[in-house]
mmCIF file with all atom_site columns, N, CA and C in Angstrom:
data_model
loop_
_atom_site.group_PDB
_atom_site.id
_atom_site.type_symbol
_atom_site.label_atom_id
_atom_site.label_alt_id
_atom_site.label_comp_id
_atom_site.label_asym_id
_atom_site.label_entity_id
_atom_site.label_seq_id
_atom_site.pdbx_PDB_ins_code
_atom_site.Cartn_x
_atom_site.Cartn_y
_atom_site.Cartn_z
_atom_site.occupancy
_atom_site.B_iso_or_equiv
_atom_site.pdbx_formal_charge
_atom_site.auth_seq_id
_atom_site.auth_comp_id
_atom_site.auth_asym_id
_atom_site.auth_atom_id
_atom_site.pdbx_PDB_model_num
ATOM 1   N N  . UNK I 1 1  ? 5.506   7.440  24.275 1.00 0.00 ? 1  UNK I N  1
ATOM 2   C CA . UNK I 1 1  ? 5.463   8.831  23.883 1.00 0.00 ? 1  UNK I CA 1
ATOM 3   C C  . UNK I 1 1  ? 6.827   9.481  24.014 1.00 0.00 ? 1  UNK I C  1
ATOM 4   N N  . UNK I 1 2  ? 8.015   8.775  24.124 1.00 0.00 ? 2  UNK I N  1
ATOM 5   C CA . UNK I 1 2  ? 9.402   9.250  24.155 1.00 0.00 ? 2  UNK I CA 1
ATOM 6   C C  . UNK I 1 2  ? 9.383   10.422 25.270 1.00 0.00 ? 2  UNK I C  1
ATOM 7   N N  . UNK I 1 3  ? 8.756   10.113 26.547 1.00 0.00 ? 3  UNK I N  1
ATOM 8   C CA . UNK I 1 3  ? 9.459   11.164 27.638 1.00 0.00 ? 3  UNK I CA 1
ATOM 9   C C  . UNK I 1 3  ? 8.183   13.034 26.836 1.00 0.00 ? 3  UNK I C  1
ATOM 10  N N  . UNK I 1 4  ? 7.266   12.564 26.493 1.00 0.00 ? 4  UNK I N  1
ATOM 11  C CA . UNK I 1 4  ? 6.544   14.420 25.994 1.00 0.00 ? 4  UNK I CA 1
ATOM 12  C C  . UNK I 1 4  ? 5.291   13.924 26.929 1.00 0.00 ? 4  UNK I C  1
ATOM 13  N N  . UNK I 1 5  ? 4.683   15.168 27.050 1.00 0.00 ? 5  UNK I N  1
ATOM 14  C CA . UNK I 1 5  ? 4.119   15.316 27.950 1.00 0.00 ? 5  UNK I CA 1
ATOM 15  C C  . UNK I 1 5  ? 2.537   15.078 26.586 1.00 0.00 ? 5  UNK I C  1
ATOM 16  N N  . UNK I 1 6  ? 1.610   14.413 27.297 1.00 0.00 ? 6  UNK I N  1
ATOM 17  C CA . UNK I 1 6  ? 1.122   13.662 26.783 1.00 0.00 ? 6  UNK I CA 1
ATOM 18  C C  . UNK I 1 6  ? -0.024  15.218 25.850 1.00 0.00 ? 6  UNK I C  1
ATOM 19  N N  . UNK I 1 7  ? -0.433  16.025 26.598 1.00 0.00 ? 7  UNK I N  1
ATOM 20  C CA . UNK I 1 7  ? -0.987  16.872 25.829 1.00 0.00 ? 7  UNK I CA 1
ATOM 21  C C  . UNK I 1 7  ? -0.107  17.678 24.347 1.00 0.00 ? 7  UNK I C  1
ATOM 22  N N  . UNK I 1 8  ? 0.922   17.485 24.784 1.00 0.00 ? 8  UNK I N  1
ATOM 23  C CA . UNK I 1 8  ? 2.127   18.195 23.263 1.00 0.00 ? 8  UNK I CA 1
ATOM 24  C C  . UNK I 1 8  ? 1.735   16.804 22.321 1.00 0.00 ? 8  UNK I C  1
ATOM 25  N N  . UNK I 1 9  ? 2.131   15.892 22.701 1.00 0.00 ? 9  UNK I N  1
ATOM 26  C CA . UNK I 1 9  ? 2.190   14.684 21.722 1.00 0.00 ? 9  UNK I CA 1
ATOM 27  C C  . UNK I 1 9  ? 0.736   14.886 21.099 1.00 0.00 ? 9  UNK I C  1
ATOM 28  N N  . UNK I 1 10 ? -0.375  14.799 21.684 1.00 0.00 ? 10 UNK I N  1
ATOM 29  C CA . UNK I 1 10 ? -1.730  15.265 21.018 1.00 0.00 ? 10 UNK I CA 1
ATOM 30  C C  . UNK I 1 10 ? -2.200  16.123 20.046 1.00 0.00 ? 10 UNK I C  1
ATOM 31  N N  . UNK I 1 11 ? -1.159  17.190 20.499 1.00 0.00 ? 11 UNK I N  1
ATOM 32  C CA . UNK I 1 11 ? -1.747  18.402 19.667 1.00 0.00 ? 11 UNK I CA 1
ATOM 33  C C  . UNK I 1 11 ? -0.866  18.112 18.680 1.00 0.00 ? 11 UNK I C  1
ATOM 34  N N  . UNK I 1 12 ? 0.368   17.498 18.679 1.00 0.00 ? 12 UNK I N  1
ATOM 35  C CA . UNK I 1 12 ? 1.646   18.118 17.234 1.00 0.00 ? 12 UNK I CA 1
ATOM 36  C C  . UNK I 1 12 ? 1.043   16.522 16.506 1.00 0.00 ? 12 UNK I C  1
ATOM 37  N N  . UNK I 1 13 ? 0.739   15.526 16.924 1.00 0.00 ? 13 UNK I N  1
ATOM 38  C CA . UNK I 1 13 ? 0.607   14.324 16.406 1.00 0.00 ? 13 UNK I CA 1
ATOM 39  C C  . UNK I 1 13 ? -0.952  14.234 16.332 1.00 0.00 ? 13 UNK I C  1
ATOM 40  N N  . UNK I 1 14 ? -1.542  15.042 16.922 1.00 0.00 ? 14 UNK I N  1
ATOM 41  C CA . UNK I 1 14 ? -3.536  14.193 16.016 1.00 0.00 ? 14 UNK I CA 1
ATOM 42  C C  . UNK I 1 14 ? -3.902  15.186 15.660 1.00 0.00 ? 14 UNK I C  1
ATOM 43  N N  . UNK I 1 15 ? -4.074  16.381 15.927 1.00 0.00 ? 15 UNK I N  1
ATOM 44  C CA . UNK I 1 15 ? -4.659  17.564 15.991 1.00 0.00 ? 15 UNK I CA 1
ATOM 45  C C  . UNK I 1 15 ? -3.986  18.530 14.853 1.00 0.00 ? 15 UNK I C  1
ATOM 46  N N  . UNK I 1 16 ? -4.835  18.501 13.648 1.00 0.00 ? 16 UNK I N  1
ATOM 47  C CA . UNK I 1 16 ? -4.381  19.429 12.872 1.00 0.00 ? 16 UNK I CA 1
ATOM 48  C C  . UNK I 1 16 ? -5.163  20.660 12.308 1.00 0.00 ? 16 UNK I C  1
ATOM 49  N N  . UNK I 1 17 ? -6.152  20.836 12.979 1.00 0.00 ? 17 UNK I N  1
ATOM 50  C CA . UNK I 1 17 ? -7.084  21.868 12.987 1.00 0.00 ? 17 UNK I CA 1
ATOM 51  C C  . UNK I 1 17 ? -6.230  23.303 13.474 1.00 0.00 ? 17 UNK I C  1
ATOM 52  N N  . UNK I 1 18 ? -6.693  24.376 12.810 1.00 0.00 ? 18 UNK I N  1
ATOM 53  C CA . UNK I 1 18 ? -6.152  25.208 13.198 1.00 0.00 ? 18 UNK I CA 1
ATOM 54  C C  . UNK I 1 18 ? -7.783  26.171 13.711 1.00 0.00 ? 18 UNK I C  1
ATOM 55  N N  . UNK I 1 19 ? -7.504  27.076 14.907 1.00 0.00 ? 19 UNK I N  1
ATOM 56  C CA . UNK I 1 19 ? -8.611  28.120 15.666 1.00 0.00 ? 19 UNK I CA 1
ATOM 57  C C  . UNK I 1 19 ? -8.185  29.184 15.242 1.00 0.00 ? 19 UNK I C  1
ATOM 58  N N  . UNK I 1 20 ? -9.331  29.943 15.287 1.00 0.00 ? 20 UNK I N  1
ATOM 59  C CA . UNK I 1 20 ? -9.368  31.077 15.056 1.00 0.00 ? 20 UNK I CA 1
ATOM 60  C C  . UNK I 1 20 ? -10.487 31.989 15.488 1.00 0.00 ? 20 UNK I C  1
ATOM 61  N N  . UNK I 1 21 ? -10.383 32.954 16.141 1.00 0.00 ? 21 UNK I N  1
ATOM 62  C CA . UNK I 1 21 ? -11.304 33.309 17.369 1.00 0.00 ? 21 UNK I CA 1
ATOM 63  C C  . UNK I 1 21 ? -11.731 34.980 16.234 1.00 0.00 ? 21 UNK I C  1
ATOM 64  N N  . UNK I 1 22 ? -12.729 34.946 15.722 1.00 0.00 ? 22 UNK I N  1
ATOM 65  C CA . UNK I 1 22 ? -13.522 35.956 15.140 1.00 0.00 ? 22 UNK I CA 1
ATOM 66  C C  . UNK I 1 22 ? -14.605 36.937 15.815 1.00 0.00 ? 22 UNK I C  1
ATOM 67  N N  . UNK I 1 23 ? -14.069 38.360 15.217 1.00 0.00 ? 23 UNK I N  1
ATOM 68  C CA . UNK I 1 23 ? -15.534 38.858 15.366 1.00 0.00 ? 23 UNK I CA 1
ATOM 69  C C  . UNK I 1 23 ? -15.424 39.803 14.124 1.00 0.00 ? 23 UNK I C  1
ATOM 70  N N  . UNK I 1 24 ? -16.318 40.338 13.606 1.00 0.00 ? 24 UNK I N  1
ATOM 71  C CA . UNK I 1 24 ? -16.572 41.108 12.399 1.00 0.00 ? 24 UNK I CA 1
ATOM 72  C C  . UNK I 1 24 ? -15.586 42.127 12.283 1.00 0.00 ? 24 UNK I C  1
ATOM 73  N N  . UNK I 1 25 ? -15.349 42.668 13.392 1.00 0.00 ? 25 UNK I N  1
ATOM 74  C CA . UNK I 1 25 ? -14.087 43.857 13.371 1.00 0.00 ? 25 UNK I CA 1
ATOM 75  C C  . UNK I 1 25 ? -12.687 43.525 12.809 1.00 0.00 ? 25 UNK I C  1
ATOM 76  N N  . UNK I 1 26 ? -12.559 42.386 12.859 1.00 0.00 ? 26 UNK I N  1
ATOM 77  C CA . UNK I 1 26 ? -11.076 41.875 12.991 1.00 0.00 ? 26 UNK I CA 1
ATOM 78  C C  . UNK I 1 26 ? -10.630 42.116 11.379 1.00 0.00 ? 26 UNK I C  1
ATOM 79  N N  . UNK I 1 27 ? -9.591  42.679 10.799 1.00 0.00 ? 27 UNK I N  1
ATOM 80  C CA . UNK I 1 27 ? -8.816  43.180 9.779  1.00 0.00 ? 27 UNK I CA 1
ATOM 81  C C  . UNK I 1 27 ? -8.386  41.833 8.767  1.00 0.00 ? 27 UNK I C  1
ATOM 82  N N  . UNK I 1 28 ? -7.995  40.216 9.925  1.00 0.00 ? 28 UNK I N  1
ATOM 83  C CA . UNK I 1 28 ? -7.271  39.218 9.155  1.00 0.00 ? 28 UNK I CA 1
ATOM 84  C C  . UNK I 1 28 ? -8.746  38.573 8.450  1.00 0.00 ? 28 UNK I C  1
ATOM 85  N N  . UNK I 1 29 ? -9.709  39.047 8.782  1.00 0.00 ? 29 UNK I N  1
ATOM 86  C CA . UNK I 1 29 ? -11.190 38.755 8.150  1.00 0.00 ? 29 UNK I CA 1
ATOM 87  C C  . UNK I 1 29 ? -11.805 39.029 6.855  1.00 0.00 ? 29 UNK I C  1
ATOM 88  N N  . UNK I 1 30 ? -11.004 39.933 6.324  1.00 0.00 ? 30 UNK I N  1
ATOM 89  C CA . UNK I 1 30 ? -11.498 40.430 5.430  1.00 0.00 ? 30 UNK I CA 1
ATOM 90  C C  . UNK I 1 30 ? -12.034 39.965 4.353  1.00 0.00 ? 30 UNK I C  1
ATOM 91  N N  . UNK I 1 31 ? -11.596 38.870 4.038  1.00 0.00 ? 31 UNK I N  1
ATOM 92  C CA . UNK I 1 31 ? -12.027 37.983 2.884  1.00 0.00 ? 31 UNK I CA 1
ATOM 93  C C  . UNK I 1 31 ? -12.903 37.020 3.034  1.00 0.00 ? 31 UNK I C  1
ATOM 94  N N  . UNK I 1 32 ? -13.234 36.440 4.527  1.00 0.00 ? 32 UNK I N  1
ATOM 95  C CA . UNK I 1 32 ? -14.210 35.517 5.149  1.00 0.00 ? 32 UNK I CA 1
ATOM 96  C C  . UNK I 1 32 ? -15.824 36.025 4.833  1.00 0.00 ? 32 UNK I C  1
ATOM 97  N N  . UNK I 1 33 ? -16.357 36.824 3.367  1.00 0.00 ? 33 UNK I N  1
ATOM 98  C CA . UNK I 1 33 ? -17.581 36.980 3.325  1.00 0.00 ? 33 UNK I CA 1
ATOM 99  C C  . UNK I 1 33 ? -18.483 36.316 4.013  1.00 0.00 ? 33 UNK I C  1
ATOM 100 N N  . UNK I 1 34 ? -18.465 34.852 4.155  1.00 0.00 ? 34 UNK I N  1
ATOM 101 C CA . UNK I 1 34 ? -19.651 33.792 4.056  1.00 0.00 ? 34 UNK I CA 1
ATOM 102 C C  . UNK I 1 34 ? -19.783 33.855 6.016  1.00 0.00 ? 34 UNK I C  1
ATOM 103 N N  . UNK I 1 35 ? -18.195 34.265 6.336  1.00 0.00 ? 35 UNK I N  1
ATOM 104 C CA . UNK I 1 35 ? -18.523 34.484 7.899  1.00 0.00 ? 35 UNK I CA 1
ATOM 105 C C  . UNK I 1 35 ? -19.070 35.846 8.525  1.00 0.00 ? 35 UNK I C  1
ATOM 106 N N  . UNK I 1 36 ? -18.533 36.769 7.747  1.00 0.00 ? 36 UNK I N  1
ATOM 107 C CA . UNK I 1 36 ? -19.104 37.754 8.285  1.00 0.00 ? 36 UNK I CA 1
ATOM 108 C C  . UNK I 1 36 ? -20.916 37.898 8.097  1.00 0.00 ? 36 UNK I C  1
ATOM 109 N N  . UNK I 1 37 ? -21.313 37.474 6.969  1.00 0.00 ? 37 UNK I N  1
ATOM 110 C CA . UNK I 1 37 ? -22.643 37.476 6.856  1.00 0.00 ? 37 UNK I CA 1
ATOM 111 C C  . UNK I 1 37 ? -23.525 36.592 7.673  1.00 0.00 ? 37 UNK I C  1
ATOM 112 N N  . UNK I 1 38 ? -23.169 35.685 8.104  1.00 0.00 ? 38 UNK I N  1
ATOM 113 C CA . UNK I 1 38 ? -23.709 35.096 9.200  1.00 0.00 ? 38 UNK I CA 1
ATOM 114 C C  . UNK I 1 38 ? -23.545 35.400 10.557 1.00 0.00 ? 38 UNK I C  1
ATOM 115 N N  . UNK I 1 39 ? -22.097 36.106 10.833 1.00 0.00 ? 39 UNK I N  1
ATOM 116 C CA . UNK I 1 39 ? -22.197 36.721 12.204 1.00 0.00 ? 39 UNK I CA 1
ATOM 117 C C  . UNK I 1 39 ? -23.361 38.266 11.903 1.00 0.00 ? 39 UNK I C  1
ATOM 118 N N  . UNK I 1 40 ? -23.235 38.687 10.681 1.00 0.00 ? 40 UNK I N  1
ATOM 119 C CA . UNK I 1 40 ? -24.181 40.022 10.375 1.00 0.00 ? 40 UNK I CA 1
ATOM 120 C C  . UNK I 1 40 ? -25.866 39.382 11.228 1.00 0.00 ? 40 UNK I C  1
ATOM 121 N N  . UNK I 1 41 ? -25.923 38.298 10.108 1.00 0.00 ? 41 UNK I N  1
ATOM 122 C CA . UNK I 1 41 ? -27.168 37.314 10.805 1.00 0.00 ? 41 UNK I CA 1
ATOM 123 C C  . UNK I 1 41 ? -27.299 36.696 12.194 1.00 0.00 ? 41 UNK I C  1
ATOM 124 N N  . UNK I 1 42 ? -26.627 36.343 12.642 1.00 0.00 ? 42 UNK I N  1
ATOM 125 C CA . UNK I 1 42 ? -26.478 36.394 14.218 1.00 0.00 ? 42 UNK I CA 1
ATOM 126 C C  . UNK I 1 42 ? -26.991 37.711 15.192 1.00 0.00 ? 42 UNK I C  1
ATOM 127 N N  . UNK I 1 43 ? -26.172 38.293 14.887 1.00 0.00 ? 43 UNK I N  1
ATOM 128 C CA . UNK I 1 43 ? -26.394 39.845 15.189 1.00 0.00 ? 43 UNK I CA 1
ATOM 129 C C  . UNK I 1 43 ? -27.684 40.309 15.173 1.00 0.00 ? 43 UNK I C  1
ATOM 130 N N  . UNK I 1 44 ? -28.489 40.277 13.841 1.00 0.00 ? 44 UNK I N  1
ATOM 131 C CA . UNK I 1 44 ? -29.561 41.029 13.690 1.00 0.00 ? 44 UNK I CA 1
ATOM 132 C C  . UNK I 1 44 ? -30.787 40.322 14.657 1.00 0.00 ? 44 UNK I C  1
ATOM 133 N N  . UNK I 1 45 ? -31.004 38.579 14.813 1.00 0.00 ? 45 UNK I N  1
ATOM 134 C CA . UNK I 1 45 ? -31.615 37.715 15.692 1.00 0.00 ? 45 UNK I CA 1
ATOM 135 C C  . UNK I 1 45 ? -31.412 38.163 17.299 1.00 0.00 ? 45 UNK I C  1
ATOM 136 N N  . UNK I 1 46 ? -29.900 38.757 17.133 1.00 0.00 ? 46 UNK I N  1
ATOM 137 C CA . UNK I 1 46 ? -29.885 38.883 18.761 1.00 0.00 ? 46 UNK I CA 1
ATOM 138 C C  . UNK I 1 46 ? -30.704 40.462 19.477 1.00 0.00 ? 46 UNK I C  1
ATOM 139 N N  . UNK I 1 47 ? -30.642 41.257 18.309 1.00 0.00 ? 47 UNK I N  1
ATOM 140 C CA . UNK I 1 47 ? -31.291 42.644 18.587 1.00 0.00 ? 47 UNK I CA 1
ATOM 141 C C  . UNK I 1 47 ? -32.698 42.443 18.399 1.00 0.00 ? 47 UNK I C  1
ATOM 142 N N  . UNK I 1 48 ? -33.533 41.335 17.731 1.00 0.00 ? 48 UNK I N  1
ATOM 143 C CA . UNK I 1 48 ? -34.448 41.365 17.541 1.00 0.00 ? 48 UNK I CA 1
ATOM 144 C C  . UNK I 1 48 ? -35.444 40.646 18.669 1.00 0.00 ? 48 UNK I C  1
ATOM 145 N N  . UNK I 1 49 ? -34.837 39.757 19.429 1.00 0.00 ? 49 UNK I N  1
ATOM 146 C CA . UNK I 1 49 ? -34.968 39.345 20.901 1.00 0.00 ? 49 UNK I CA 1
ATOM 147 C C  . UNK I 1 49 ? -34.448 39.944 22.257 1.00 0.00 ? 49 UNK I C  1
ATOM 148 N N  . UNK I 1 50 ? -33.830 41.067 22.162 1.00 0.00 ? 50 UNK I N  1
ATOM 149 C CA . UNK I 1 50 ? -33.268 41.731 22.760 1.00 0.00 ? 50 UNK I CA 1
ATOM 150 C C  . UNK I 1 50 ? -34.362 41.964 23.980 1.00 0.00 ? 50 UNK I C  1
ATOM 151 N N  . UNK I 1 51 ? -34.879 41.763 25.025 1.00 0.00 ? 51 UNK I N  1
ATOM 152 C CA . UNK I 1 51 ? -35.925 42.225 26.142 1.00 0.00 ? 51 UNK I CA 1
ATOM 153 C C  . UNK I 1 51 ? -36.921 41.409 25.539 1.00 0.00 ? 51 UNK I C  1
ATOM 154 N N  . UNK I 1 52 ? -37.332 40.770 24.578 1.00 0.00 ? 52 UNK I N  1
ATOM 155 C CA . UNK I 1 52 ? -38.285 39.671 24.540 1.00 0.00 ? 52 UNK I CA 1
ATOM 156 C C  . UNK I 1 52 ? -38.204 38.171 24.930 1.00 0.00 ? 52 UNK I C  1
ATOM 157 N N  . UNK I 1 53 ? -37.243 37.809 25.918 1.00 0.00 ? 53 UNK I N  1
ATOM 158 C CA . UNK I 1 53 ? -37.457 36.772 26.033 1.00 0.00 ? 53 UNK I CA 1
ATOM 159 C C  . UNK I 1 53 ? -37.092 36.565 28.570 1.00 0.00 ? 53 UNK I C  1
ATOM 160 N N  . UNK I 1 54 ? -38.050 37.114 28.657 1.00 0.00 ? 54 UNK I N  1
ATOM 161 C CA . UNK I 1 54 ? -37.421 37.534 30.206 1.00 0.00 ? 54 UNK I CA 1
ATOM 162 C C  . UNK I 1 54 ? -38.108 35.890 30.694 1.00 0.00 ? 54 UNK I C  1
ATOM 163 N N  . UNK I 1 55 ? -37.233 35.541 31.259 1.00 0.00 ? 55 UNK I N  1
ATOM 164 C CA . UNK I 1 55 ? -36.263 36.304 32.116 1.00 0.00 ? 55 UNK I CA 1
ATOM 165 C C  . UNK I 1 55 ? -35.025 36.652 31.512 1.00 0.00 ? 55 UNK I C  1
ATOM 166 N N  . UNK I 1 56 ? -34.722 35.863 30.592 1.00 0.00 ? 56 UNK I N  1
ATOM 167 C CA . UNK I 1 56 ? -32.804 36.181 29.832 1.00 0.00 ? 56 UNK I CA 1
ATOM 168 C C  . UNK I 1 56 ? -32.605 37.569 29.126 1.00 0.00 ? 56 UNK I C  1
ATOM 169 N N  . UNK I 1 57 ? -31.488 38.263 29.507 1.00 0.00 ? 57 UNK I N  1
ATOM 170 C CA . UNK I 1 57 ? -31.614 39.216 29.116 1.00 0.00 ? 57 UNK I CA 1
ATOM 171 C C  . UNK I 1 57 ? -30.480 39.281 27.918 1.00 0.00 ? 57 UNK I C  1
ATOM 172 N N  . UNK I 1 58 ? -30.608 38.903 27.373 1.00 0.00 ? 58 UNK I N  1
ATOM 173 C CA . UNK I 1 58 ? -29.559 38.505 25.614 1.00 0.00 ? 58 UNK I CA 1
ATOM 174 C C  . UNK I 1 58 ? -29.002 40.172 25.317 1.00 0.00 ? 58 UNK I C  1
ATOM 175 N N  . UNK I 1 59 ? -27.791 40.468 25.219 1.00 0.00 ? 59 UNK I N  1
ATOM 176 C CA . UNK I 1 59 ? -27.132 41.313 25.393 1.00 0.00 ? 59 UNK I CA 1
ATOM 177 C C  . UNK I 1 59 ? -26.203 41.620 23.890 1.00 0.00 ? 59 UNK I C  1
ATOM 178 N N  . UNK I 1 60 ? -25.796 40.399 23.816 1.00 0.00 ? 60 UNK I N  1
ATOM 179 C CA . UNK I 1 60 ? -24.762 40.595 22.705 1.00 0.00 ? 60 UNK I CA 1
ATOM 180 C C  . UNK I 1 60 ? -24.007 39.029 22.337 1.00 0.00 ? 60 UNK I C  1
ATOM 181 N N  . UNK I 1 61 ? -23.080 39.006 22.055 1.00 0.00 ? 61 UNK I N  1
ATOM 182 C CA . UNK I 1 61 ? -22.799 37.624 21.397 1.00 0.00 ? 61 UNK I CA 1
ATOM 183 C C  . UNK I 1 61 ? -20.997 37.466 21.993 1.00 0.00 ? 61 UNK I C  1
ATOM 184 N N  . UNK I 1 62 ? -20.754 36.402 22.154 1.00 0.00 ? 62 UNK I N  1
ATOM 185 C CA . UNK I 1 62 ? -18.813 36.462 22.426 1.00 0.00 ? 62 UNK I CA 1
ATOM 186 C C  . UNK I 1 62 ? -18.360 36.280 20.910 1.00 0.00 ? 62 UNK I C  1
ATOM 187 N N  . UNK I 1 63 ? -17.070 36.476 20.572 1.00 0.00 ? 63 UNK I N  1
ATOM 188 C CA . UNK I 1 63 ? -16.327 36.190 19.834 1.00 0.00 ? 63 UNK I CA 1
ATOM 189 C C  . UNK I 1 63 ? -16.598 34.889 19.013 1.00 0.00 ? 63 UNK I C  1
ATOM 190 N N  . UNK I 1 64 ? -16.765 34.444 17.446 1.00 0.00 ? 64 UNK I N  1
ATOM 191 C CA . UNK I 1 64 ? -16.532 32.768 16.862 1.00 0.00 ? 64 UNK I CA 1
ATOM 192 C C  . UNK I 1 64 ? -15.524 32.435 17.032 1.00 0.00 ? 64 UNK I C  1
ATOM 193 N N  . UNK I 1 65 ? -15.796 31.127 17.283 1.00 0.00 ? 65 UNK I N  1
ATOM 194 C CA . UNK I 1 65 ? -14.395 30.296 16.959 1.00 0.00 ? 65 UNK I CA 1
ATOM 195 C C  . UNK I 1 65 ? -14.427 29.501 15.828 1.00 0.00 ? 65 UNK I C  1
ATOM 196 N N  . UNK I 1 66 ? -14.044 29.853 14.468 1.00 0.00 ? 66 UNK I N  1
ATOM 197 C CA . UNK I 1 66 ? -13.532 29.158 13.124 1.00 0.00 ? 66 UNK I CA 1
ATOM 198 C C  . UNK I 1 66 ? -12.655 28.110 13.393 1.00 0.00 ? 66 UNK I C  1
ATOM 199 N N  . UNK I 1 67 ? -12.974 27.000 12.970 1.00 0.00 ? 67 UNK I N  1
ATOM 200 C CA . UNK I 1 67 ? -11.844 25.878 12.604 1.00 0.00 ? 67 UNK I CA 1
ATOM 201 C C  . UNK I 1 67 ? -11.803 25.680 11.642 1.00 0.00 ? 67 UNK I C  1
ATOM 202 N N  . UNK I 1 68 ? -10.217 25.511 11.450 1.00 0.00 ? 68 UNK I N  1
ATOM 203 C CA . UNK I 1 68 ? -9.408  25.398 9.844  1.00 0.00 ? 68 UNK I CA 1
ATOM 204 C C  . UNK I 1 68 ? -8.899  23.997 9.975  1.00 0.00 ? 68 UNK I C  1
#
């Protein structure tokens, strides 16, 4: 691995996926229809179980993570 530390060599040499951490608000989104409508759909499942499932009390959702 020429002296690199073995996680750099991984990411610049196998790993060509790019992340991207979403939520509906976000501005660089704008064109991601097919994501926002499924986080829309996410969303509406999570309000609709909202206090129906105790003991869990389902609140809200974290951020997606998109891979490119």
């Amino acid at each position: 691995m020429d002296g690199k530390n073995k996680d750099e060599y991984h990411v610049k040499d196998i790993r060509s996926d790019q992340i991207y951490w979403f939520d509906g608000a976000d501005p660089r989104a704008s064109d991601a229809a097919t994501v926002r409508l499924l986080l829309s759909m996410i969303d509406s499942v999570i309000q609709h179980f909202k206090g129906r499932l105790p003991p869990y009390d389902i609140s809200g959702r974290s951020r997606v993570g998109v891979y490119f």
